[in-house]
Coordinates of C-alpha atoms (C1' of nucleotides) in Angstrom, one line a residue:
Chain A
X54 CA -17.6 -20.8 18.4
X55 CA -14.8 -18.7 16.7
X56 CA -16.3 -20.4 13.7
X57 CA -14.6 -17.5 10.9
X58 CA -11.6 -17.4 12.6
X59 CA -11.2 -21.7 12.3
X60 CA -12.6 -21.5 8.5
X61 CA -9.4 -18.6 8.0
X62 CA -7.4 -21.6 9.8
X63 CA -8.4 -24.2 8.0
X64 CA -7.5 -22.4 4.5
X65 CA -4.1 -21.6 6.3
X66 CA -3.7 -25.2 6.9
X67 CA -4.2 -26.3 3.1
X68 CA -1.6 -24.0 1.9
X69 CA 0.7 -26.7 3.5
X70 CA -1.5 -29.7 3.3
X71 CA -2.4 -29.2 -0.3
X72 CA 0.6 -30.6 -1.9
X73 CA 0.7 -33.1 0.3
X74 CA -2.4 -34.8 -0.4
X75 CA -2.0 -34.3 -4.2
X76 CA 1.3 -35.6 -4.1
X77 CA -0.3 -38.8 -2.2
X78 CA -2.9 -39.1 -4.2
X79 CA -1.0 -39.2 -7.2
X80 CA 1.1 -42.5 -5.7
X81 CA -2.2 -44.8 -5.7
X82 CA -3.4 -43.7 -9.0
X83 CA -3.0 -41.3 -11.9
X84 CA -5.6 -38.7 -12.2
X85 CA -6.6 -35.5 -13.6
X86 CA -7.0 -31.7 -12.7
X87 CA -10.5 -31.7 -12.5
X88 CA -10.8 -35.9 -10.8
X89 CA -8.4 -34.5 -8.3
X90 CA -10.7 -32.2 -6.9
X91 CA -13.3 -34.7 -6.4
X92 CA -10.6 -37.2 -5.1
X93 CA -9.9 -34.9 -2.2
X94 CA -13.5 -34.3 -1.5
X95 CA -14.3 -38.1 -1.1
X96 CA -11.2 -39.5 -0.2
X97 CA -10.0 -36.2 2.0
X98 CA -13.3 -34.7 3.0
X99 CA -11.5 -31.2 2.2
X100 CA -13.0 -28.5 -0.6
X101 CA -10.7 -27.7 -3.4
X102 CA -11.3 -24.8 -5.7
X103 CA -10.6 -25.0 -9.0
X104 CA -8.4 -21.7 -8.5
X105 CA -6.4 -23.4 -6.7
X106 CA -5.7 -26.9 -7.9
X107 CA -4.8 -25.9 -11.5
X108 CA -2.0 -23.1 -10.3
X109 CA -0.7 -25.6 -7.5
X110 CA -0.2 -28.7 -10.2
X111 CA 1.5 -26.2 -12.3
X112 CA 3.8 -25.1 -9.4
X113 CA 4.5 -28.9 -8.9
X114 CA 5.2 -30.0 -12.6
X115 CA 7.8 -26.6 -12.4
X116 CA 9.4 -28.7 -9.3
X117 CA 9.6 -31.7 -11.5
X118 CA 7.6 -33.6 -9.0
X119 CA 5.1 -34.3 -11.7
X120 CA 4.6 -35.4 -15.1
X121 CA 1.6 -34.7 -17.2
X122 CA 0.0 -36.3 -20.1
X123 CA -2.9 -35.2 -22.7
X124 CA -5.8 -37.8 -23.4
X125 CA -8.2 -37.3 -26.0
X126 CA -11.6 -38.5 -24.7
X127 CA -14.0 -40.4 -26.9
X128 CA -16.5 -37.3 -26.2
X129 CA -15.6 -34.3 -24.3
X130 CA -12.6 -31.8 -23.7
X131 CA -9.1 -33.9 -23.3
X132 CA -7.6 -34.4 -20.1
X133 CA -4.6 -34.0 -18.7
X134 CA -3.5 -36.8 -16.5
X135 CA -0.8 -36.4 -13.7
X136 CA 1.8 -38.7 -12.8
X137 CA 4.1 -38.5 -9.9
X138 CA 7.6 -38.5 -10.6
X139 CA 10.5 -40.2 -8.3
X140 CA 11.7 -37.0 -7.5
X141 CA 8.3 -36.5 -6.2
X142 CA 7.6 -39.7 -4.1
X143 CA 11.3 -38.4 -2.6
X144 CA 10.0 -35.1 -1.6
X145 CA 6.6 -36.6 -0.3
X146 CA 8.7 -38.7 2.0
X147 CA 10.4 -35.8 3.2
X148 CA 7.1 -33.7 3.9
X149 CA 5.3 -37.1 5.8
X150 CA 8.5 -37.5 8.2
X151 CA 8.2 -33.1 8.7
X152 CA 5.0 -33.2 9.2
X153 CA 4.7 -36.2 11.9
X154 CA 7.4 -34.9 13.6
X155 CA 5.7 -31.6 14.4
X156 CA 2.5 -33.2 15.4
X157 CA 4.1 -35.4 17.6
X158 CA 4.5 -31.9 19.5
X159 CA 1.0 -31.6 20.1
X160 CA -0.7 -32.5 23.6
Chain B
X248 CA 16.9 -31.8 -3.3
X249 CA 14.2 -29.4 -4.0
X250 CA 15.8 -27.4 -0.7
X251 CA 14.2 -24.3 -1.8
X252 CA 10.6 -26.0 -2.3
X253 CA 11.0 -27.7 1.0
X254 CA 11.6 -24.2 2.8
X255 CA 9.1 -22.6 1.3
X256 CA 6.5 -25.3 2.3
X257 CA 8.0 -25.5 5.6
X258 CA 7.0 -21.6 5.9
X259 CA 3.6 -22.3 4.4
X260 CA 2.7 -25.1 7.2
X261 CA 3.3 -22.8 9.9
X262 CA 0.9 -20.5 8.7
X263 CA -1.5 -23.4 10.1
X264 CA 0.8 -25.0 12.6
X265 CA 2.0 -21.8 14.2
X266 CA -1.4 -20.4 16.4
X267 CA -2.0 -24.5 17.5
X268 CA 2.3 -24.3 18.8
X269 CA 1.1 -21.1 20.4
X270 CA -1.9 -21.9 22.2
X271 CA -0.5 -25.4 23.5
X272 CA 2.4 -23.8 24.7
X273 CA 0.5 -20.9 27.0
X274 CA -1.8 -23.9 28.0
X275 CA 1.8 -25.6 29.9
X276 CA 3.3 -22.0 30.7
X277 CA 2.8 -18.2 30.6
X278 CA 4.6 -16.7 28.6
X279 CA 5.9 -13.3 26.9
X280 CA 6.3 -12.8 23.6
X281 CA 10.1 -13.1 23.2
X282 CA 10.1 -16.0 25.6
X283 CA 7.7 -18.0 23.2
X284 CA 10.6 -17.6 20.2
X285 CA 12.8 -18.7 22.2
X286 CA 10.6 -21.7 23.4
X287 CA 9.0 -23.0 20.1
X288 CA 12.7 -23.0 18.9
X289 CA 13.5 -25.3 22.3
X290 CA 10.1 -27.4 22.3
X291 CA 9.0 -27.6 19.1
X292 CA 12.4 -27.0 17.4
X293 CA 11.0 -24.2 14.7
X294 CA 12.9 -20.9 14.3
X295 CA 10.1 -18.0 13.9
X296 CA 10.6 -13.9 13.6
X297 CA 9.5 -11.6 16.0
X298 CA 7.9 -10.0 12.8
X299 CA 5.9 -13.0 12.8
X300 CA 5.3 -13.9 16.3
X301 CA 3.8 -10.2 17.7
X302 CA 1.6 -10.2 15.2
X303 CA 0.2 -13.5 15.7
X304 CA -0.2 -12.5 19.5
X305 CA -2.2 -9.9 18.5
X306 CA -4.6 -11.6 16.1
X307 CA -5.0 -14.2 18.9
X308 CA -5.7 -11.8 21.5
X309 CA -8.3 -9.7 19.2
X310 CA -10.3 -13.6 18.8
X311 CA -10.2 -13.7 22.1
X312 CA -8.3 -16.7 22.8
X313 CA -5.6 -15.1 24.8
X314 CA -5.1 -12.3 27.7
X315 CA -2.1 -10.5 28.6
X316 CA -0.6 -8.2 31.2
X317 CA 2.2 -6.1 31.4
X318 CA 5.0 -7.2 34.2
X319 CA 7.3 -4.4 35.1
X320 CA 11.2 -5.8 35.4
X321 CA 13.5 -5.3 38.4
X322 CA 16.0 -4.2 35.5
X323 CA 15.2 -3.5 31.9
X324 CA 12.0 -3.6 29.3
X325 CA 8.5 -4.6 30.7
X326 CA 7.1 -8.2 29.3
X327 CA 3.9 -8.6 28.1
X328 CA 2.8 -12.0 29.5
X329 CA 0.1 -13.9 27.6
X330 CA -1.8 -16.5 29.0
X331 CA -4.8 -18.8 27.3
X332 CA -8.6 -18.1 27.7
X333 CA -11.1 -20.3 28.2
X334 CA -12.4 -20.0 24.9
X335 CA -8.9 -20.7 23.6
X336 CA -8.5 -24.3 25.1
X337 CA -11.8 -24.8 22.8
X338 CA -10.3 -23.8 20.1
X339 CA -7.2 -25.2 20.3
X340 CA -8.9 -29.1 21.6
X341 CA -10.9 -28.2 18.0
X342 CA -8.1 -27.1 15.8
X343 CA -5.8 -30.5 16.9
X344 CA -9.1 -32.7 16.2
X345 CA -9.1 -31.2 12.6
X346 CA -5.2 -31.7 12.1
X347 CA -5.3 -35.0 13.8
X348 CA -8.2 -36.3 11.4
X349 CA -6.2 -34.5 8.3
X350 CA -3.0 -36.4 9.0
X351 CA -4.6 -40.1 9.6
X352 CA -5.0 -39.7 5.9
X353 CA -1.4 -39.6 5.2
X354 CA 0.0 -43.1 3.4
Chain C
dA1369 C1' -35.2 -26.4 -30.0
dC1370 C1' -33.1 -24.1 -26.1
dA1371 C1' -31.6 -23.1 -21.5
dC1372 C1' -28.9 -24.9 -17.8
dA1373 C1' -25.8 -27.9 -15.3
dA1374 C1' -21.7 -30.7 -15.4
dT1375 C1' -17.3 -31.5 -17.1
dA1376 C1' -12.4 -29.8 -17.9
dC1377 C1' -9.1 -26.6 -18.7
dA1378 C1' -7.2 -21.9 -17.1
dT1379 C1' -6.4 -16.8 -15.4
dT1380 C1' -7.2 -12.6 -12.5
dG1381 C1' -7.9 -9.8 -8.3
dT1382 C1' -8.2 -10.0 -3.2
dA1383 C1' -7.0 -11.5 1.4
dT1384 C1' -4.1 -13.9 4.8
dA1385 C1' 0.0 -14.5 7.2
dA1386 C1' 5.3 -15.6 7.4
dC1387 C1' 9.6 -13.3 6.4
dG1388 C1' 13.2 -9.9 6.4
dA1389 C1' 14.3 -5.3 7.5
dT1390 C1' 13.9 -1.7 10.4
dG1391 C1' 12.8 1.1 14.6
dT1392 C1' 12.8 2.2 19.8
dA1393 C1' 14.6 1.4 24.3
dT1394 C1' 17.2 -0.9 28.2
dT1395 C1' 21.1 -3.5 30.0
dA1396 C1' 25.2 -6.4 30.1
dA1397 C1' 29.6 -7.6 28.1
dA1398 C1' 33.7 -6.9 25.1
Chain D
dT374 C1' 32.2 2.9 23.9
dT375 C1' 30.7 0.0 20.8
dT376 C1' 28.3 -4.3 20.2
dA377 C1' 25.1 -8.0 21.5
dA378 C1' 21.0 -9.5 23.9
dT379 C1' 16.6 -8.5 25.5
dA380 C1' 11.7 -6.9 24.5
dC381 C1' 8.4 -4.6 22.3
dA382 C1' 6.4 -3.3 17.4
dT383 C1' 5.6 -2.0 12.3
dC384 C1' 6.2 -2.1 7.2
dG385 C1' 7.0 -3.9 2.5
dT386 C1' 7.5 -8.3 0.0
dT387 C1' 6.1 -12.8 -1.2
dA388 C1' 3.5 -17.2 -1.5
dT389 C1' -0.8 -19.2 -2.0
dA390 C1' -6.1 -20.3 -1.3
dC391 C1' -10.4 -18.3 -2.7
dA392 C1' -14.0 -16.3 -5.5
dA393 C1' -15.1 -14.8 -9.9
dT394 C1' -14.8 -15.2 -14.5
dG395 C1' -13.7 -17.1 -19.1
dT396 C1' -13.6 -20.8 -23.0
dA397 C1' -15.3 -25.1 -24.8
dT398 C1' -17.9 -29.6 -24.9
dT399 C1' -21.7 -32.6 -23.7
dG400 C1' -25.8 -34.2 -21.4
dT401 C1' -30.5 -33.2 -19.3
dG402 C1' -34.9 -31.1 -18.6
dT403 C1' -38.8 -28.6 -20.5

DNA sequence: ACACAATACATTGTATAACGATGTATTAAA
DNA sequence: TTTAATACATCGTTATACAATGTATTGTGT
């Protein structure tokens, strides 16, 4: 049933969702480029490419709603670990009360 | 604070919020295209273009979730007046399940 | 020993859809 | 008689997700 034309919906949807969830995420625990991706798979149920998650935490940092640190890993390539900032947890509030005020809309 | 991030995610959300407004609205009402800017400004409080909302009509009739008719006027232009298919209430009870399920995840 | 998958970062080209501007036409108001 | 409102529509720009690709390291299977 119309199954192509709610996929093109559902990546619609994440263009506004996205930052959202990353910005939420970020509030219960520092993470990762790479761990966020899985995050929002287990914790979100919603498929991430890798295309878009590293652009769209370099869009945030640019906001200053993040900061970002390098960790050298015992074994393997160094991470970079995302923090959110208080400008950040500001702005998520802000997005939250937009967003439940529109759905309240729906029937 | 961050007015010009919070616009431009505003813009980005109705990418997926827009065709659910639209299809719940010609669920309650027909309408014609004009009359649904002037309505989801009313209802649902969003200001959308007409470069915007035509389009969408159009993509939403080609899927099939929509039909239409011209009305000739007493006095001035003719409206087109859209109304919801059957297979558009499917889509649309399917497309809130999905939003509904995304925002329950919100903190 | 060697290929392949997983991890972890990133960039590039393509497609979708909102926005602003513009266009056509009709009617009412200043 | 010019301007605003109504009512349709298209076009160029912009933002962003996706798929593909690239680099590098480490673990696993044969």
């Amino acid at each position: 049933m119309k199954q192509e034309f709610l996929k093109n919906w559902d990546t619609q949807m994440k263009k506004g969702l996205l930052p959202l969830f990353v910005l939420q995420l970020l509030q219960t625990k520092e993470c990762y480029g790479y761990e966020i991706i899985q995050e929002l798979k287990s914790v979100f149920g919603i498929d991430v490419n890798e295309g878009t998650i590293y652009p769209l935490l370099i869009r945030l940092m640019k906001e200053g709603l993040l900061q970002h640190q390098w960790v050298e890993q015992a074994s393997g390539i160094p991470r970079k670990y995302y923090t959110i900032s208080t400008e950040g947890k500001a702005v998520y509030a802000e997005m939250k009360k937009n967003i439940e005020l529109n759905i309240q809309n729906l029937k």
